GROMACS .gro file of N, CA, C and O in nm:
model
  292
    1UNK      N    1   0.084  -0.118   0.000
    1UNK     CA    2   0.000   0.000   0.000
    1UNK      C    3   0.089   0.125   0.000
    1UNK      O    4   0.195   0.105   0.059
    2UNK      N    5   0.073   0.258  -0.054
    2UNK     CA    6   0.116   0.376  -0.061
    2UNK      C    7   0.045   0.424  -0.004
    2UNK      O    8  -0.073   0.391  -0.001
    3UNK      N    9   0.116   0.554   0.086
    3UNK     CA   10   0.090   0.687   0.134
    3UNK      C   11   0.143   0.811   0.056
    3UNK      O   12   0.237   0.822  -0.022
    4UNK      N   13   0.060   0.895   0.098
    4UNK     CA   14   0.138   1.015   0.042
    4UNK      C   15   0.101   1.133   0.134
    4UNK      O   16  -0.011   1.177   0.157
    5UNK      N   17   0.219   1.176   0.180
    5UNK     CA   18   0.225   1.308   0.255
    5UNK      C   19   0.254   1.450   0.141
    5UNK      O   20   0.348   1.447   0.061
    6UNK      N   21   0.151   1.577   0.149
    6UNK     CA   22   0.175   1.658   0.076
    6UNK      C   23   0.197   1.768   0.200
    6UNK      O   24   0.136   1.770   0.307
    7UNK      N   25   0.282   1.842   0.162
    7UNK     CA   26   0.266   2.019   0.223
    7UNK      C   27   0.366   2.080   0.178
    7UNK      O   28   0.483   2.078   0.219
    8UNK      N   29   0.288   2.175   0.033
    8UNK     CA   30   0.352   2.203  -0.093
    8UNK      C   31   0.291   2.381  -0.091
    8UNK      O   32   0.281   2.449  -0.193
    9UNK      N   33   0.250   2.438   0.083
    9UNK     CA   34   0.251   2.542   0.054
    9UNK      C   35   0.124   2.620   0.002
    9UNK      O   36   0.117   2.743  -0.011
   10UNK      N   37   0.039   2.544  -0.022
   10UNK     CA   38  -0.109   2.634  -0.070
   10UNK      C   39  -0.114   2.532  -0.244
   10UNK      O   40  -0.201   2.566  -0.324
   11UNK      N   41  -0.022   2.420  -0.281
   11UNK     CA   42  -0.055   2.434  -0.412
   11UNK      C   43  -0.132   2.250  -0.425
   11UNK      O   44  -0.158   2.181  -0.524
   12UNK      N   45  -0.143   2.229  -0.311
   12UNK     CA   46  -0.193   2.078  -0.313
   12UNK      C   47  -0.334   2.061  -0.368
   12UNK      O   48  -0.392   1.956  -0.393
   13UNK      N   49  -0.375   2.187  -0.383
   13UNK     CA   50  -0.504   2.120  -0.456
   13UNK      C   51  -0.501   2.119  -0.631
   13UNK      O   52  -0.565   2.050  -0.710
   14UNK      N   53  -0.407   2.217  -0.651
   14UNK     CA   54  -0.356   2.197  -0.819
   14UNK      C   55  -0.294   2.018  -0.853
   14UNK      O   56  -0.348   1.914  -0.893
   15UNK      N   57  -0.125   2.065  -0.805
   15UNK     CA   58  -0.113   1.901  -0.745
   15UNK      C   59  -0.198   1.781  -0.777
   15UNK      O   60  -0.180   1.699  -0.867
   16UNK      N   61  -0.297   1.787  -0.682
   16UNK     CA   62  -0.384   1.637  -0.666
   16UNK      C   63  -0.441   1.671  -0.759
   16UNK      O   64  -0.381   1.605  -0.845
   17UNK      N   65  -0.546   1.750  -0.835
   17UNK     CA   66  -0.631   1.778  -0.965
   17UNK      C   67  -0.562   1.721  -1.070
   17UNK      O   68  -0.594   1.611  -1.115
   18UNK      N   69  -0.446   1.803  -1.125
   18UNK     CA   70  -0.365   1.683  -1.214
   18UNK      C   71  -0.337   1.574  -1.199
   18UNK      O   72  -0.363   1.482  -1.277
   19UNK      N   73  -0.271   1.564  -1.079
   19UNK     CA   74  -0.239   1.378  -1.063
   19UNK      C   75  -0.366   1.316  -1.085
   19UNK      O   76  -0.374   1.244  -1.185
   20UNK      N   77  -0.503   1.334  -0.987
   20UNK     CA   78  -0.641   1.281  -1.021
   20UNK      C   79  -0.701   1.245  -1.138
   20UNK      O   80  -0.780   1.152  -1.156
   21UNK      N   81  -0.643   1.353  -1.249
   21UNK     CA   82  -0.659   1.320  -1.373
   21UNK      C   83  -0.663   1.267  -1.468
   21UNK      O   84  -0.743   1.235  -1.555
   22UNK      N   85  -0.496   1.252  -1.426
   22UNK     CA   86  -0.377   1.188  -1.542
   22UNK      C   87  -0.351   1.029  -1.495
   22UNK      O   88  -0.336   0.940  -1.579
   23UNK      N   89  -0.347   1.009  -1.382
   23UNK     CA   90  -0.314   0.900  -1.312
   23UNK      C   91  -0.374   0.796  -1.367
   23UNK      O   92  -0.438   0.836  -1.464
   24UNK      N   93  -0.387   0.637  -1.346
   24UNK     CA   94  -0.456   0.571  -1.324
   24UNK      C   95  -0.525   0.509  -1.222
   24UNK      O   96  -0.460   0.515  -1.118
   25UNK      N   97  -0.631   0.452  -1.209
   25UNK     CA   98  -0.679   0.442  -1.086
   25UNK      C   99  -0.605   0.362  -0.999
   25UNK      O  100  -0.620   0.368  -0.877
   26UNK      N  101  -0.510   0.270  -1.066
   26UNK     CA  102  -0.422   0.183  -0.953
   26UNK      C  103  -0.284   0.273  -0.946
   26UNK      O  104  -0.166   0.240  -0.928
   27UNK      N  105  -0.324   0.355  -0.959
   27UNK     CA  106  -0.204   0.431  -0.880
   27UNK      C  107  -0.237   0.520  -0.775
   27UNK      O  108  -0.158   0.571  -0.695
   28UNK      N  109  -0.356   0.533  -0.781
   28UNK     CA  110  -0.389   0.623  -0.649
   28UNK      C  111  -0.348   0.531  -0.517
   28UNK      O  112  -0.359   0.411  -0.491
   29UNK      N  113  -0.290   0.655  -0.441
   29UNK     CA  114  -0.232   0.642  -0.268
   29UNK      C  115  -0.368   0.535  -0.211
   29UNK      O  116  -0.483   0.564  -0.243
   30UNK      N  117  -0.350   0.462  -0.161
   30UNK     CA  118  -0.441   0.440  -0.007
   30UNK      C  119  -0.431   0.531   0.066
   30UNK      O  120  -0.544   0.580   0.078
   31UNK      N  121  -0.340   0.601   0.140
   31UNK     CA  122  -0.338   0.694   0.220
   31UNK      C  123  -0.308   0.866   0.178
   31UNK      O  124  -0.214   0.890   0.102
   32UNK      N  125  -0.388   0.973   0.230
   32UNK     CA  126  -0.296   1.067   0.208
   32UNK      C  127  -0.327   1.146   0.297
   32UNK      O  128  -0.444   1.159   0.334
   33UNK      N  129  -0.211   1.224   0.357
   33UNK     CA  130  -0.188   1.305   0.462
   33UNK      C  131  -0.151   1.454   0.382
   33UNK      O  132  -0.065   1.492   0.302
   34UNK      N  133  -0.312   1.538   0.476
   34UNK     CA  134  -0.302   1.678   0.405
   34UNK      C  135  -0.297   1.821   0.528
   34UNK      O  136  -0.349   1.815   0.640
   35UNK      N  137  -0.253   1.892   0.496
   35UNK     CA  138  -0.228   2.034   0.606
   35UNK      C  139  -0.389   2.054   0.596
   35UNK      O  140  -0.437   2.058   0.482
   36UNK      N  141  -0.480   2.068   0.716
   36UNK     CA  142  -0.558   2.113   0.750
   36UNK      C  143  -0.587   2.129   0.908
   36UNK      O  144  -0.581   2.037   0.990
   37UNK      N  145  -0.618   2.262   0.934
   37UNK     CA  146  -0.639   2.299   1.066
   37UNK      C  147  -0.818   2.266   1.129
   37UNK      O  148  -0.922   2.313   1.083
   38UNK      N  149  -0.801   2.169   1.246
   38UNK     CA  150  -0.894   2.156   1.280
   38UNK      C  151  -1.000   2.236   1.252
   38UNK      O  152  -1.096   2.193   1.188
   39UNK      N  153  -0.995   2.342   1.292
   39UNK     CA  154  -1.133   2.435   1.337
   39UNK      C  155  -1.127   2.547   1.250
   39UNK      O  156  -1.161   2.663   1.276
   40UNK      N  157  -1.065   2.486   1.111
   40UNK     CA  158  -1.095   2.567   0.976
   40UNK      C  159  -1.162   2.507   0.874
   40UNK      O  160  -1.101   2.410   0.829
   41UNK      N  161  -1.303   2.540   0.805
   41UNK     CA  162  -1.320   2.466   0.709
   41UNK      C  163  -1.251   2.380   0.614
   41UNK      O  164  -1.138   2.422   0.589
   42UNK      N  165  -1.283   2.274   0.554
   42UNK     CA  166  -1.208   2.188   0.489
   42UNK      C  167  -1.169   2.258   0.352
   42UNK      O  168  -1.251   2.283   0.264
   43UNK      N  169  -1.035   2.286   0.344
   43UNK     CA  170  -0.999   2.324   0.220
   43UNK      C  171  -0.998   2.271   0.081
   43UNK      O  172  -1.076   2.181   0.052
   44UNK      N  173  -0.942   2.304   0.020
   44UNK     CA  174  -1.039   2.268  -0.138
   44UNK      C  175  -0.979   2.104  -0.195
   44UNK      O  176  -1.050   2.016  -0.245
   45UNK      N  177  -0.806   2.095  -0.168
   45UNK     CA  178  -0.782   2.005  -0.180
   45UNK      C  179  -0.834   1.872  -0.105
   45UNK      O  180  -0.835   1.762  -0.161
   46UNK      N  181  -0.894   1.900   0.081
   46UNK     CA  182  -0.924   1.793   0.093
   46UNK      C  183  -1.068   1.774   0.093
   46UNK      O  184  -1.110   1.660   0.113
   47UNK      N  185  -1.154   1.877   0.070
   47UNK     CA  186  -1.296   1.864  -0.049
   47UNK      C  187  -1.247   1.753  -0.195
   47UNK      O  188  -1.315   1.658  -0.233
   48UNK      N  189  -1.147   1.787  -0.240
   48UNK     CA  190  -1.165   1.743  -0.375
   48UNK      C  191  -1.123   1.554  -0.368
   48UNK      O  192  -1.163   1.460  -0.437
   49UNK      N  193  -1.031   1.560  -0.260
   49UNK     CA  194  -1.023   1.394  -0.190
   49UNK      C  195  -1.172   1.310  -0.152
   49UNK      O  196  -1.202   1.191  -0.143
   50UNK      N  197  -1.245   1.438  -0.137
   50UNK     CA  198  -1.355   1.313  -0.023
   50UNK      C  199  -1.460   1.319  -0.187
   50UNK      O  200  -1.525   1.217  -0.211
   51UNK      N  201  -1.467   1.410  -0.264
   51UNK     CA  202  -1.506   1.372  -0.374
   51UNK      C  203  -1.445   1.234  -0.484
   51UNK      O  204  -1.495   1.164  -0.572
   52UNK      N  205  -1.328   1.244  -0.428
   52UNK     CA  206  -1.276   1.165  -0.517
   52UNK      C  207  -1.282   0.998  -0.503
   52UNK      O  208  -1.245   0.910  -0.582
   53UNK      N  209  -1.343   0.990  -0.376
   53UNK     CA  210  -1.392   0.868  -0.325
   53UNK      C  211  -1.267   0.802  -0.196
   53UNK      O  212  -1.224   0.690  -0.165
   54UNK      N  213  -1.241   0.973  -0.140
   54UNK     CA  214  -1.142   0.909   0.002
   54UNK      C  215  -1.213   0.958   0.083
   54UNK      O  216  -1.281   1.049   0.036
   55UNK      N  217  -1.238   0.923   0.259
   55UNK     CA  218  -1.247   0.936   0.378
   55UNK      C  219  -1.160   1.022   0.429
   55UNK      O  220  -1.042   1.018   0.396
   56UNK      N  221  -1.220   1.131   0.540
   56UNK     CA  222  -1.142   1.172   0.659
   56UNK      C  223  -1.148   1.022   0.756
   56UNK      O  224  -1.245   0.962   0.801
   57UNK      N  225  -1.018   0.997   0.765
   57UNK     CA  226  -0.972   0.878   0.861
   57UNK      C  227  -0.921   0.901   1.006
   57UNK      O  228  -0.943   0.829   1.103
   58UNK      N  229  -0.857   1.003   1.003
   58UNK     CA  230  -0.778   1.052   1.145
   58UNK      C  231  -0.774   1.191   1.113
   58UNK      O  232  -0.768   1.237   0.998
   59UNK      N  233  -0.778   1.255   1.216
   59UNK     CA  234  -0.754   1.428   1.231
   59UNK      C  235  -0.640   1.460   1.337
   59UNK      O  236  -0.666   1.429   1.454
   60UNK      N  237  -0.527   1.515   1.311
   60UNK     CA  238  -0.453   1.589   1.403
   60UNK      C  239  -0.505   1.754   1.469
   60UNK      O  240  -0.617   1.804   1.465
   61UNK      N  241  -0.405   1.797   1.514
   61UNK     CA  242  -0.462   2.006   1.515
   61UNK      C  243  -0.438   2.012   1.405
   61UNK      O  244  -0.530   2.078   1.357
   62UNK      N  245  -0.349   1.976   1.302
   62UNK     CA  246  -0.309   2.009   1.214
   62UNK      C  247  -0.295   1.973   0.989
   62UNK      O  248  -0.272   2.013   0.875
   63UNK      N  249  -0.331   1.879   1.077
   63UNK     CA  250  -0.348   1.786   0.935
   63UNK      C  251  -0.481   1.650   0.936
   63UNK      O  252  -0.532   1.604   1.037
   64UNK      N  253  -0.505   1.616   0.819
   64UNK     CA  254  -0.588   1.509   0.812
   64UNK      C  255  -0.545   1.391   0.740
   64UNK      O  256  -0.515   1.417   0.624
   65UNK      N  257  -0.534   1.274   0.770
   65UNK     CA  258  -0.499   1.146   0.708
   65UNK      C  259  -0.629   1.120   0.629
   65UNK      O  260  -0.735   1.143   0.688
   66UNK      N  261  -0.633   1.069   0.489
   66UNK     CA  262  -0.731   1.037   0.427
   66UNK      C  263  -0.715   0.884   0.361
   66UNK      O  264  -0.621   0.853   0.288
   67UNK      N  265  -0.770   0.837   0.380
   67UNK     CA  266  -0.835   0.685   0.310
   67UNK      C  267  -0.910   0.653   0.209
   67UNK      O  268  -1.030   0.683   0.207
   68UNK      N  269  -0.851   0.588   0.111
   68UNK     CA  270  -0.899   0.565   0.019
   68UNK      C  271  -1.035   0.467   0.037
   68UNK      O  272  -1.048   0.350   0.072
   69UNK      N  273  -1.100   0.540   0.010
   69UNK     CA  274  -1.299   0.398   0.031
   69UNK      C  275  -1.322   0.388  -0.123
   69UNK      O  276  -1.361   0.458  -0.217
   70UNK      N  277  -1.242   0.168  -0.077
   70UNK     CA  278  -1.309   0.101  -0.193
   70UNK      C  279  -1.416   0.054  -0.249
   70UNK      O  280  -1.444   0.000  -0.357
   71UNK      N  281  -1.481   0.091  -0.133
   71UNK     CA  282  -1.664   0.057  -0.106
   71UNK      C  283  -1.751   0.070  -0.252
   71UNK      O  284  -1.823  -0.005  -0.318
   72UNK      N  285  -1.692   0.236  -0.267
   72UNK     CA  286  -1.746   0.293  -0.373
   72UNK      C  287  -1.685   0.301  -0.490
   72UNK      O  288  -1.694   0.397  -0.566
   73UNK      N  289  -1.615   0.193  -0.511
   73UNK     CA  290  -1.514   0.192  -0.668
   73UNK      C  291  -1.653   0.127  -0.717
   73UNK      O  292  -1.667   0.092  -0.834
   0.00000   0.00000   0.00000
């Protein structure tokens, strides 16, 4: 299984949009770990994860681990 840790500064939701794109589906992470602050709305990149058919799995203060749900392949 793959993880992927991003914190690229504000550009992770460009980032994942292309990769999401271009990729194939067996290359997508099982895991990915993104900069988000608890008690700030969910930013766009990890909106565009839980669209993409991943889970919020764990929450730090600071970041969120996301899971890939095969449920819905």
């Amino acid at each position: 299984e793959v993880a992927l840790k991003m914190d690229i500064e504000g550009f992770e939701y460009d980032v994942l949009e292309e990769f999401l794109r271009n990729a194939p589906a067996d290359r997508r992470p099982r895991w990915v770990q993104l900069e988000q602050y608890r008690k700030q709305p969910l930013n766009r990149a990890v909106e565009l994860m839980l669209d993409e058919g991943y889970r919020i799995s764990r929450r730090t203060r600071m970041n969120v681990i996301m899971e890939r749900d095969d449920s819905h392949a």
